[in-house]
Coordinates of C-alpha atoms and ligand atoms in Angstrom, one line a residue:
Chain A
M1 CA 54.6 -6.5 29.5
Q2 CA 52.1 -9.3 30.9
F3 CA 50.5 -7.1 32.8
A4 CA 50.3 -4.9 30.0
I5 CA 49.0 -7.3 27.6
N6 CA 45.9 -8.9 30.1
S7 CA 44.9 -5.3 30.5
I8 CA 44.2 -4.9 27.3
F9 CA 42.6 -8.3 27.0
A10 CA 40.0 -7.4 29.6
I11 CA 38.7 -3.9 27.8
K12 CA 38.0 -6.4 25.1
L13 CA 35.6 -8.5 27.2
Q14 CA 34.2 -5.3 28.3
Q15 CA 33.2 -3.9 25.3
N16 CA 32.4 -7.4 24.4
T17 CA 30.5 -7.9 26.9
K18 CA 28.7 -3.9 26.9
T19 CA 27.8 -5.1 23.2
Q20 CA 26.0 -8.4 24.1
L21 CA 24.2 -6.5 26.6
R22 CA 22.5 -4.2 24.3
M23 CA 19.6 -5.1 23.7
L24 CA 17.2 -1.9 22.2
Q25 CA 18.5 0.5 20.4
I26 CA 16.7 3.7 19.7
R27 CA 18.4 6.8 17.1
N28 CA 16.8 10.0 16.7
L29 CA 13.3 8.8 15.3
H30 CA 10.4 10.7 14.2
A31 CA 7.1 9.6 13.4
S32 CA 3.8 10.7 12.1
V33 CA 0.4 9.9 12.2
Q34 CA -2.6 12.3 9.3
G35 CA 1.2 14.4 8.3
K36 CA 1.4 15.5 12.0
E37 CA 4.7 14.3 13.7
I38 CA 4.1 13.1 17.4
L39 CA 7.7 11.6 17.8
K40 CA 10.3 14.4 17.2
G41 CA 14.0 12.6 17.4
V42 CA 13.6 9.9 20.6
N43 CA 16.7 8.2 21.7
L44 CA 17.1 5.7 24.1
T45 CA 19.2 2.9 24.7
V46 CA 18.2 -0.9 26.9
N47 CA 20.5 -2.5 28.3
K48 CA 19.6 -7.2 28.8
G49 CA 19.1 -7.1 32.9
E50 CA 17.9 -3.0 33.1
I51 CA 13.8 -1.5 33.9
H52 CA 13.0 1.6 31.8
A53 CA 10.1 4.2 33.2
I54 CA 8.6 7.0 30.5
M55 CA 6.8 9.4 32.3
G56 CA 5.3 12.6 30.8
P57 CA 2.4 14.4 30.2
N58 CA -0.9 13.6 28.6
G59 CA -0.2 13.7 24.5
S60 CA 3.7 13.8 24.2
G61 CA 4.0 10.6 22.1
K62 CA 4.5 7.9 24.7
S63 CA 1.9 6.1 23.6
T64 CA 3.6 6.4 20.2
L65 CA 6.3 4.8 20.9
S66 CA 5.3 2.3 21.8
A67 CA 3.2 1.4 19.1
V68 CA 6.1 2.3 16.9
L69 CA 8.1 0.3 18.6
A70 CA 5.5 -2.8 18.6
G71 CA 5.6 -1.9 14.4
R72 CA 1.7 -0.7 14.5
D73 CA 1.6 0.4 10.3
V74 CA -0.6 3.9 10.6
F75 CA 2.8 5.3 12.0
E76 CA 4.4 6.4 9.8
V77 CA 8.1 6.5 10.2
S78 CA 10.6 9.5 8.6
E79 CA 13.6 9.0 10.4
G80 CA 15.7 7.7 12.5
E81 CA 16.7 3.7 13.2
I82 CA 15.1 0.7 15.9
L83 CA 17.6 -1.7 16.5
F84 CA 16.6 -4.9 19.0
N85 CA 19.5 -6.9 19.3
G86 CA 21.8 -5.3 16.6
K87 CA 18.5 -6.4 13.8
D88 CA 17.3 -3.8 12.1
I89 CA 13.6 -4.3 13.1
L90 CA 11.5 -0.7 11.4
P91 CA 11.5 -3.3 8.1
L92 CA 9.6 -6.5 9.8
P93 CA 5.5 -6.2 9.9
A94 CA 3.7 -6.2 13.9
H95 CA 3.4 -9.5 14.3
E96 CA 7.2 -10.7 13.2
R97 CA 8.3 -8.3 15.9
A98 CA 6.8 -10.0 18.4
C99 CA 7.5 -13.5 17.6
E100 CA 11.1 -11.6 17.6
G101 CA 10.4 -11.1 21.2
I102 CA 9.1 -7.7 21.4
F103 CA 5.8 -7.5 23.7
L104 CA 2.9 -4.9 23.9
A105 CA 1.2 -4.6 27.0
F106 CA -1.9 -1.4 25.6
Q107 CA -2.6 1.3 27.3
Y108 CA -6.8 0.2 26.8
P109 CA -6.5 -4.0 25.7
V110 CA -8.9 -4.3 23.3
E111 CA -12.4 -7.1 23.5
I112 CA -12.1 -9.3 20.9
P113 CA -16.2 -11.1 20.9
G114 CA -16.2 -14.7 19.9
V115 CA -12.0 -15.9 20.2
S116 CA -11.4 -17.8 23.3
M117 CA -9.0 -16.7 25.5
T118 CA -7.2 -20.8 24.9
N119 CA -7.8 -19.5 20.6
F120 CA -5.6 -16.4 20.6
M121 CA -3.6 -17.2 22.3
K122 CA -2.7 -20.8 21.0
A123 CA -2.8 -18.8 17.7
A124 CA -0.1 -16.7 19.5
I125 CA 2.2 -19.5 20.9
D126 CA 2.4 -21.6 17.8
A127 CA 3.2 -18.5 15.9
K128 CA 6.3 -18.1 18.3
Y129 CA 7.0 -21.7 17.5
A130 CA 6.8 -21.9 14.1
Y131 CA 9.0 -17.6 13.6
R132 CA 11.5 -19.5 15.2
G133 CA 11.6 -23.0 13.5
E134 CA 10.6 -24.7 16.7
E135 CA 7.4 -27.1 18.0
A136 CA 5.4 -26.3 19.5
P137 CA 4.3 -26.8 23.2
S138 CA 2.2 -29.8 23.4
A139 CA -1.5 -29.0 24.3
S140 CA -1.1 -30.1 28.0
E141 CA 2.0 -28.2 28.1
F142 CA 0.4 -24.8 26.8
L143 CA -3.4 -25.5 29.3
K144 CA -0.8 -26.1 32.3
K145 CA 1.0 -22.8 31.6
M146 CA -2.4 -21.1 31.2
K147 CA -3.3 -22.9 34.5
A148 CA -0.2 -21.3 36.3
M149 CA 0.0 -18.3 35.0
R150 CA -4.2 -17.7 35.6
S151 CA -2.9 -18.2 39.4
M152 CA -0.3 -16.4 39.6
L153 CA -2.0 -13.3 38.2
G154 CA -5.5 -13.9 40.4
L155 CA -7.3 -14.6 37.5
P156 CA -10.5 -16.2 37.0
E157 CA -11.0 -20.3 35.8
K158 CA -13.0 -19.7 33.3
L159 CA -10.6 -17.1 31.3
N160 CA -10.2 -20.1 28.9
N161 CA -13.4 -20.4 27.6
R162 CA -14.4 -16.8 27.7
S163 CA -13.9 -13.9 24.7
V164 CA -11.1 -12.6 25.0
N165 CA -11.8 -9.3 27.1
E166 CA -15.1 -9.1 26.0
G167 CA -17.4 -8.5 29.3
F168 CA -13.9 -7.4 31.6
S169 CA -13.4 -4.8 34.3
G170 CA -11.0 -2.2 33.4
G171 CA -8.6 -3.9 36.0
E172 CA -8.7 -7.5 34.6
K173 CA -8.1 -6.1 31.1
K174 CA -4.8 -5.4 32.3
K175 CA -4.0 -8.3 33.8
N176 CA -5.1 -10.3 31.5
D177 CA -1.8 -8.5 28.7
I178 CA 0.6 -9.0 32.0
F179 CA -0.9 -12.6 32.4
Q180 CA -0.7 -12.5 27.9
M181 CA 3.3 -11.7 29.1
A182 CA 3.9 -14.1 30.9
M183 CA 2.7 -16.3 28.5
L184 CA 5.2 -15.7 25.7
E185 CA 8.3 -14.3 27.4
P186 CA 8.9 -11.6 25.4
Q187 CA 12.5 -10.3 26.1
L188 CA 11.8 -7.0 26.2
A189 CA 7.7 -5.6 27.1
I190 CA 6.8 -1.9 27.2
L191 CA 4.0 -1.9 29.2
D192 CA 1.6 1.2 28.4
E193 CA 0.0 2.6 31.7
T194 CA -0.5 -0.5 33.5
D195 CA -1.8 0.3 36.4
S196 CA -4.2 2.9 35.4
G197 CA -7.3 1.5 36.6
L198 CA -5.8 -0.1 38.7
D199 CA -7.4 -0.9 42.7
I200 CA -4.4 -1.5 45.0
D201 CA -4.4 -4.6 45.6
A202 CA -4.4 -5.2 41.5
L203 CA -1.5 -3.1 40.9
R204 CA 0.4 -5.6 43.9
I205 CA -0.5 -8.3 42.1
V206 CA 0.5 -7.4 38.5
A207 CA 3.9 -6.5 40.2
D208 CA 4.3 -9.0 41.6
G209 CA 4.0 -10.4 38.3
V210 CA 5.9 -8.6 36.3
N211 CA 8.6 -8.8 39.1
Q212 CA 8.7 -12.0 38.8
L213 CA 8.9 -13.2 35.3
K214 CA 11.8 -10.3 35.6
H215 CA 15.3 -11.7 34.8
A216 CA 18.8 -11.1 33.5
D217 CA 18.1 -11.0 29.7
N218 CA 15.2 -9.1 29.8
A219 CA 14.0 -5.8 29.8
Y220 CA 11.3 -3.9 30.6
I221 CA 9.5 0.0 29.1
V222 CA 7.3 1.0 31.7
I223 CA 5.6 3.6 30.8
T224 CA 3.2 5.7 33.9
H225 CA 1.6 8.8 35.2
Y226 CA 2.7 7.4 38.7
Q227 CA 5.4 6.7 41.9
R228 CA 3.5 3.8 42.7
L229 CA 4.2 1.9 40.6
L230 CA 7.5 2.8 41.0
D231 CA 7.5 1.6 44.4
Y232 CA 7.0 -2.3 43.1
I233 CA 8.7 -2.6 39.6
V234 CA 11.6 -0.1 40.3
P235 CA 12.9 1.6 37.6
N236 CA 17.2 1.9 36.6
F237 CA 15.4 4.7 34.6
V238 CA 13.2 7.5 34.2
H239 CA 12.6 9.3 31.2
I240 CA 10.7 12.3 30.6
L241 CA 9.0 12.2 26.8
Y242 CA 7.9 15.8 26.0
D243 CA 6.5 16.7 22.5
G244 CA 7.8 13.8 21.2
R245 CA 11.8 13.8 22.8
I246 CA 13.1 12.3 26.0
I247 CA 14.2 15.9 27.4
K248 CA 15.5 14.4 30.7
T249 CA 16.7 10.9 32.1
G250 CA 17.8 10.3 35.6
D251 CA 17.6 7.7 38.1
K252 CA 14.0 6.6 40.3
S253 CA 15.0 9.2 42.8
L254 CA 14.2 11.7 38.9
A255 CA 9.9 10.0 39.6
L256 CA 10.4 10.8 43.3
E257 CA 10.9 14.9 42.6
L258 CA 8.1 14.8 40.1
E259 CA 5.3 13.4 42.2
E260 CA 6.5 16.5 44.5
K261 CA 7.1 19.6 41.5
G262 CA 5.1 18.3 38.0
Y263 CA 6.7 19.0 34.8
D264 CA 6.2 23.1 35.1
W265 CA 9.9 22.7 36.0
L266 CA 11.5 20.4 33.1
I267 CA 9.7 22.9 30.2
Q268 CA 10.6 25.1 30.5
Chain B
M1 CA -45.6 -43.4 -10.9
T2 CA -43.2 -45.2 -9.1
T3 CA -42.7 -46.2 -5.2
I4 CA -39.4 -46.8 -3.8
N5 CA -38.8 -48.7 -0.4
S6 CA -35.7 -49.7 0.7
K7 CA -35.0 -51.9 4.6
Q8 CA -31.3 -49.3 5.2
V9 CA -31.5 -48.4 9.0
Q10 CA -29.2 -45.4 8.8
G11 CA -30.6 -43.0 7.1
S12 CA -31.5 -42.5 3.6
Q13 CA -29.8 -41.1 0.7
L14 CA -32.0 -40.1 -2.1
V15 CA -30.5 -38.9 -5.8
F16 CA -31.7 -36.6 -8.5
E17 CA -30.0 -37.0 -11.5
N18 CA -30.8 -34.2 -13.4
A19 CA -34.0 -33.1 -11.5
T20 CA -35.5 -37.0 -11.0
F21 CA -35.2 -39.4 -9.0
A22 CA -32.3 -41.7 -8.9
A23 CA -34.0 -44.8 -7.3
Q24 CA -31.2 -47.2 -8.5
K25 CA -28.6 -45.3 -6.3
S26 CA -30.6 -43.5 -4.0
L27 CA -31.5 -46.5 -0.1
V28 CA -35.3 -45.1 1.3
E29 CA -35.8 -46.0 5.2
N30 CA -39.0 -47.7 5.6
H31 CA -41.3 -45.1 6.4
I32 CA -40.5 -43.2 4.2
E33 CA -42.4 -43.0 0.6
I34 CA -41.1 -42.0 -2.4
S35 CA -44.0 -41.7 -5.7
V36 CA -43.5 -38.8 -8.1
S37 CA -46.1 -37.9 -10.1
E38 CA -46.4 -35.4 -13.0
G39 CA -42.3 -34.4 -12.9
V40 CA -42.4 -34.1 -9.1
T41 CA -40.7 -36.0 -6.7
I42 CA -42.4 -36.7 -3.7
I43 CA -40.9 -37.7 -0.7
S44 CA -43.2 -38.5 3.1
V45 CA -42.2 -39.6 6.0
S46 CA -45.0 -41.1 7.5
A47 CA -46.6 -40.5 11.0
H48 CA -44.8 -40.0 14.3
T49 CA -41.0 -41.7 13.1
K50 CA -37.5 -40.2 12.7
A51 CA -35.6 -39.7 10.0
H52 CA -32.3 -38.5 8.6
I53 CA -31.9 -38.0 4.8
H54 CA -29.4 -36.3 2.4
I55 CA -30.6 -35.1 -0.9
L56 CA -27.7 -35.1 -3.8
H57 CA -28.4 -33.1 -6.6
N58 CA -26.2 -34.6 -9.0
F59 CA -26.7 -31.4 -12.6
H60 CA -24.9 -31.8 -15.8
G61 CA -24.6 -28.4 -17.3
T62 CA -28.7 -29.2 -19.3
L63 CA -31.2 -26.4 -17.1
P64 CA -33.3 -29.3 -15.5
H65 CA -35.8 -27.6 -13.2
T66 CA -36.1 -29.8 -9.4
Q67 CA -39.2 -30.3 -8.5
I68 CA -40.0 -31.8 -4.8
E69 CA -42.4 -31.6 -2.5
I70 CA -42.2 -33.1 1.7
R71 CA -44.5 -34.3 3.6
I72 CA -43.6 -34.4 7.1
Q73 CA -46.5 -36.5 8.7
S74 CA -47.7 -35.4 11.6
G75 CA -45.6 -36.2 15.3
A76 CA -42.6 -37.1 12.7
H77 CA -39.0 -35.9 13.3
A78 CA -37.2 -34.9 10.1
L79 CA -33.3 -33.3 9.6
I80 CA -32.8 -33.6 5.6
I81 CA -29.7 -32.1 4.4
E82 CA -29.4 -31.8 0.9
T83 CA -25.8 -31.2 -1.0
Y84 CA -25.2 -30.3 -4.9
A85 CA -22.3 -31.6 -7.0
V86 CA -21.8 -30.3 -10.5
T87 CA -19.8 -32.9 -13.2
E88 CA -19.9 -30.1 -15.6
K89 CA -19.0 -26.5 -15.9
L90 CA -21.4 -23.4 -16.2
P91 CA -24.2 -25.3 -15.0
K92 CA -27.7 -23.0 -14.5
A93 CA -30.4 -25.3 -12.0
N94 CA -33.1 -25.2 -10.0
I95 CA -34.6 -26.4 -7.6
T96 CA -38.2 -25.9 -5.9
T97 CA -39.3 -27.9 -3.5
N98 CA -42.3 -26.9 -1.1
I99 CA -42.5 -28.9 2.4
A100 CA -46.1 -29.3 5.3
V101 CA -44.2 -30.6 8.2
G102 CA -47.6 -31.8 9.9
N103 CA -49.2 -31.2 13.4
G104 CA -46.0 -31.7 16.1
A105 CA -43.7 -32.9 13.4
H106 CA -40.0 -31.3 13.3
C107 CA -38.2 -30.7 10.3
E108 CA -34.8 -28.8 10.6
F109 CA -34.0 -28.6 6.6
I110 CA -29.7 -28.4 6.2
S111 CA -28.9 -26.6 2.3
L112 CA -25.4 -26.3 2.1
Q113 CA -24.1 -25.6 -1.8
H114 CA -21.0 -25.6 -2.3
L115 CA -21.5 -26.3 -5.8
S116 CA -18.5 -25.7 -8.9
E117 CA -17.1 -21.9 -9.3
G118 CA -19.1 -20.9 -12.4
A119 CA -22.6 -23.0 -11.7
Q120 CA -25.9 -20.3 -11.1
F121 CA -28.3 -22.0 -9.0
A122 CA -31.6 -20.8 -7.7
Q123 CA -33.5 -22.3 -5.3
T124 CA -37.4 -22.3 -4.1
I125 CA -37.8 -23.7 -0.4
S126 CA -42.4 -23.4 0.4
V127 CA -42.6 -24.4 3.9
Q128 CA -46.5 -24.3 5.5
Q129 CA -46.6 -25.2 9.1
S130 CA -49.5 -26.8 11.0
E131 CA -50.2 -26.3 14.3
N132 CA -47.0 -26.9 17.0
S133 CA -45.2 -27.8 14.4
H134 CA -41.1 -26.9 14.6
Y135 CA -39.3 -25.7 11.2
T136 CA -35.4 -25.1 11.5
A137 CA -33.1 -23.6 8.3
H138 CA -29.7 -23.5 8.0
V139 CA -28.7 -21.8 4.5
Y140 CA -24.9 -21.9 3.4
Q141 CA -23.9 -20.5 0.8
I142 CA -20.9 -21.5 0.6
C143 CA -19.1 -21.6 -3.4
G144 CA -21.3 -20.8 -6.9
S145 CA -21.3 -17.4 -9.5
I146 CA -25.1 -17.0 -8.7
L147 CA -26.8 -18.3 -5.7
H148 CA -30.1 -17.8 -4.6
S149 CA -32.5 -18.9 -2.1
K150 CA -35.7 -17.9 -1.9
L151 CA -37.2 -19.2 1.4
G152 CA -40.5 -18.5 2.2
V153 CA -42.3 -20.5 5.5
E154 CA -46.2 -19.7 6.4
K155 CA -48.0 -20.7 9.1
I156 CA -51.3 -22.2 9.3
G157 CA -51.7 -23.8 12.4
T158 CA -50.9 -21.5 16.0
Q159 CA -47.8 -22.2 17.7
A160 CA -45.3 -23.3 15.2
N161 CA -42.4 -21.7 15.3
T162 CA -39.3 -20.8 12.7
A163 CA -35.5 -20.6 12.7
I164 CA -33.7 -19.4 9.4
Y165 CA -30.1 -19.1 10.0
G166 CA -28.3 -18.6 6.8
L167 CA -24.4 -17.4 6.0
S168 CA -23.0 -16.2 2.9
Y169 CA -19.8 -15.5 2.1
P170 CA -19.2 -14.4 -1.8
H171 CA -16.2 -13.9 -2.8
R172 CA -13.8 -13.0 -6.7
K173 CA -17.4 -12.2 -8.6
E174 CA -19.5 -14.2 -7.2
Q175 CA -23.5 -12.6 -5.9
F176 CA -24.6 -14.5 -3.2
E177 CA -28.3 -13.6 -2.2
F178 CA -31.3 -14.7 0.0
D179 CA -34.5 -13.5 0.4
T180 CA -36.9 -14.8 2.8
T181 CA -40.9 -14.0 3.4
V182 CA -42.2 -15.6 6.5
K183 CA -45.9 -14.9 7.3
H184 CA -47.7 -15.2 10.6
S185 CA -51.7 -15.5 9.7
C186 CA -51.4 -18.0 13.0
P187 CA -51.9 -16.1 16.8
D188 CA -49.0 -17.6 18.7
C189 CA -46.5 -18.2 16.8
E190 CA -42.4 -17.8 17.2
T191 CA -39.6 -17.0 14.5
A192 CA -36.2 -15.9 14.5
E193 CA -33.9 -15.1 11.7
N194 CA -30.1 -14.8 11.4
F195 CA -28.4 -14.1 8.9
K196 CA -24.7 -13.3 8.1
I197 CA -22.9 -12.1 4.9
I198 CA -19.1 -12.4 4.5
A199 CA -18.2 -10.6 1.2
A200 CA -15.4 -10.7 0.1
D201 CA -12.7 -9.7 -3.2
H202 CA -15.8 -7.8 -5.8
S203 CA -18.9 -9.8 -4.8
V204 CA -22.5 -8.8 -3.9
G205 CA -24.5 -10.3 -1.0
I206 CA -27.7 -9.3 -0.3
F207 CA -30.8 -10.1 1.9
G208 CA -33.8 -9.8 2.1
G209 CA -36.2 -10.4 4.8
M210 CA -40.0 -9.6 5.4
I211 CA -42.2 -10.6 8.2
Y212 CA -45.1 -10.2 7.7
V213 CA -48.4 -9.9 10.5
A214 CA -52.0 -11.0 10.0
P215 CA -54.3 -9.1 11.9
H216 CA -55.3 -12.1 13.6
A217 CA -51.8 -13.3 14.2
V218 CA -51.7 -11.9 17.7
K219 CA -49.1 -12.3 19.4
T220 CA -46.6 -12.7 17.2
A221 CA -42.7 -13.2 18.6
A222 CA -41.3 -12.7 15.6
Q223 CA -37.3 -11.5 15.7
Q224 CA -35.0 -10.8 12.8
S225 CA -30.9 -9.8 12.8
N226 CA -28.6 -9.5 10.4
K227 CA -25.7 -8.7 10.6
N228 CA -22.1 -8.1 7.5
I229 CA -18.5 -8.0 6.6
L230 CA -17.0 -6.2 4.1
L231 CA -14.0 -7.8 3.3
S232 CA -13.0 -5.2 0.9
P233 CA -13.6 -2.0 -1.1
N234 CA -15.1 -3.7 -4.2
A235 CA -17.7 -6.2 -2.1
R236 CA -21.3 -4.7 -1.7
I237 CA -24.2 -5.5 0.3
F238 CA -27.5 -5.1 0.1
S239 CA -29.4 -5.7 3.8
K240 CA -33.4 -5.2 2.8
P241 CA -35.6 -5.4 6.5
Q242 CA -39.5 -5.6 6.1
L243 CA -41.8 -6.0 8.6
E244 CA -45.2 -5.8 7.6
I245 CA -47.4 -5.9 11.1
Y246 CA -51.1 -5.8 10.7
T247 CA -51.7 -6.3 14.6
D248 CA -50.9 -4.5 18.0
D249 CA -50.3 -7.5 20.2
V250 CA -46.4 -8.7 18.7
T251 CA -43.4 -8.3 19.8
C252 CA -40.9 -7.9 16.8
N253 CA -38.0 -6.4 16.4
H254 CA -34.8 -7.1 13.3
G255 CA -32.0 -5.5 12.6
S256 CA -29.4 -4.8 10.1
T257 CA -25.6 -4.1 10.5
T258 CA -23.0 -3.7 8.3
G259 CA -19.4 -3.6 8.9
Q260 CA -15.5 -4.7 8.7
L261 CA -13.7 -6.6 10.6
N262 CA -11.9 -4.6 13.4
N263 CA -8.7 -2.9 12.7
D264 CA -7.7 -3.1 17.0
A265 CA -8.7 -6.6 17.1
L266 CA -6.4 -7.3 13.7
W267 CA -3.8 -4.9 14.5
Y268 CA -4.2 -6.2 19.4
M269 CA -3.7 -9.8 17.7
Q270 CA -0.7 -9.3 15.0
A271 CA 1.2 -7.4 18.0
R272 CA 0.7 -11.3 19.9
G273 CA 3.3 -12.4 17.3
I274 CA -0.2 -13.6 15.3
A275 CA -0.5 -12.9 11.2
P276 CA -2.9 -10.4 9.5
E277 CA -4.0 -14.1 7.6
T278 CA -4.6 -15.6 10.7
A279 CA -5.7 -12.9 13.2
K280 CA -8.6 -11.9 9.6
Q281 CA -9.5 -15.8 10.5
L282 CA -10.1 -16.4 13.7
L283 CA -11.6 -13.1 13.7
I284 CA -14.2 -14.5 10.6
Q285 CA -14.9 -17.8 12.1
A286 CA -15.9 -15.9 15.5
F287 CA -18.0 -13.8 13.6
V288 CA -20.2 -17.3 12.1
H289 CA -19.8 -19.2 14.8
E290 CA -23.2 -17.2 16.0
I291 CA -24.4 -18.9 12.8
T292 CA -22.3 -22.1 13.0
E293 CA -22.8 -23.9 16.2
K294 CA -26.7 -24.3 15.4
L295 CA -25.9 -27.4 12.8
P296 CA -26.7 -30.4 14.3
T297 CA -24.0 -32.2 14.6
Q298 CA -20.4 -31.3 14.9
E299 CA -19.5 -33.2 11.8
L300 CA -21.5 -30.9 9.6
R301 CA -19.7 -27.9 11.9
D302 CA -16.5 -29.2 11.0
F303 CA -17.6 -28.9 7.3
V304 CA -18.7 -25.7 7.0
A305 CA -16.0 -23.9 9.0
A306 CA -13.6 -26.1 6.6
K307 CA -15.0 -24.2 3.2
V308 CA -15.6 -21.0 5.7
Q309 CA -12.0 -19.7 4.5
Ligands
ADP1 N1 -3.5 7.1 15.4 C1 -3.8 8.8 15.7 N2 -4.7 9.6 15.1 C2 -4.2 10.4 14.9 N3 -3.6 11.9 16.1 C3 -2.7 10.5 17.0 C4 -3.3 9.0 16.7 N4 -2.9 8.1 17.6 C5 -2.1 9.6 18.6 N5 -2.2 11.1 17.8 C6 -1.9 12.2 19.1 O1 -0.7 11.9 19.3 C7 -0.2 12.9 19.8 C8 0.2 12.3 21.1 O2 -0.4 10.7 21.6 P1 -0.2 10.0 22.7 O3 1.1 8.7 22.2 O4 -1.3 9.3 22.0 O5 0.4 10.8 24.1 P2 0.5 9.5 25.3 O6 0.6 7.8 26.0 O7 2.0 10.2 25.5 O8 -0.7 10.2 26.3 C9 -1.6 12.9 20.4 O9 -1.3 14.6 20.3 C10 -2.7 12.4 20.0 O10 -3.8 13.3 19.5
MG2 MG1 -0.7 6.7 26.6

């Protein structure tokens, strides 16, 4: 008898930890832009601590999926749901989703002439703390962290006073997005082709940064075309997105298989 | 005719009540001489002195026409800040200011138009610049139902340099207008103009910019920029740059653009947690920075930054 009760208790405990681990649940997500359906029923579950890679040919909807998760309002969600930590985030505007802990590293980071990195980052940090009803770090704490994260990513010292991404090289822009991620410490970070346009040294620096920031409570969705990024940032799952749907899911070996065979064998 | 002199050290404050110079309310440095003749108040800054002058115009709802003549004698440096206060609703006010900038003199003139919402205000500032003089104007149209700034500059001596910075930020149904004419009547002079308009709601912003270069005004260097932002689909902006150049030996360029706040930048900021209103504010402050950074003091820059919200 004693034994049986114990095992029931053990099963319950396991279920609890499993729901606690669940961070993102995307169910049957359909999204369109200008009347054209791009996402056609995406299902994806991401648990705390996991790294998911999403691969797929150009135009299959990878950036659309990222933008819909981050809340870009030009995309219209016609069906399905997105739960983040159990909360339906579809009604939330983009800035509130960011404050909830979702971060998107852009495929094409945007230049903002005249807005300095310091003012930009300060506004973002202040917004995050205000949203949580917490007091924002002091100016000196903030600047100290700026400095630490900047040097982790090998960004130039004069970064603070430069306008956001203005005149940055392609690689610097990508690094700058990871720098912002490091500053904001999101729970879920979506990296949309962060490796594109990075030379091998920059790729290593970025990947090292991403790995350093990884811990048991956060998760990454890494969108990439290349195995070389996944050599550094090793995924738990690899998904293939094609024509608005995830058509295959596997472990890290799937990426190697794709490198060898391309997508054709999957898209019959 | 009255003449006022006082022993004020920290700059001068000149108060006008409904177009009339109010001597008893004013403080005047002793190298500044003020006289009134046939309704015109003449302010004269002595040669080779430095003057800080704050001119405050109080309007009480009638239709006053203020006439001022400012003479910056040779080699003098003058910083003049003009502000306007309205104590009654719906005034219509009018100021004509003639400024003569003497040989080698410097004049920096700042007009901060932050009137009441119903106020109609028209100013004409006509400047004559002698040889080697510098004239810099900062004109801010911030609040009032109709604001009209007619700004004219003529170079009557060689190597006279001019810089004009204008910022106009109409809201509601406000109509703000800059109407500028710079005349290069002498060789070897420079002009730089930078005007920006941000039009919100149902407002109208107008920029007219004439640069005239006379046939003998060789080696003129003139540059004009007018960049504008529409914050609402119901706002309108009219930009009329005009160059009339009658000699070949000049470098002149001008450019005018009107657009909206950058949507991609707004999206990028929102994706970082910044609320749309804050993001817009950051973009607007970035847009006006090129104009406000030219103000001579941090206090003025802060004052304008607080008003441009
Ligand atoms: N803002 C938009 N307006 C119109 N079509 C778009 C927009 N964004 C994406 N699309 C279209 O959606 C499809 C998927 O694009 P995208 O999500 O960028 O794919 P991926 O990132 O996988 O290359 C493409 O056909 C693209 O042209
Ligand atoms: Mg893409």
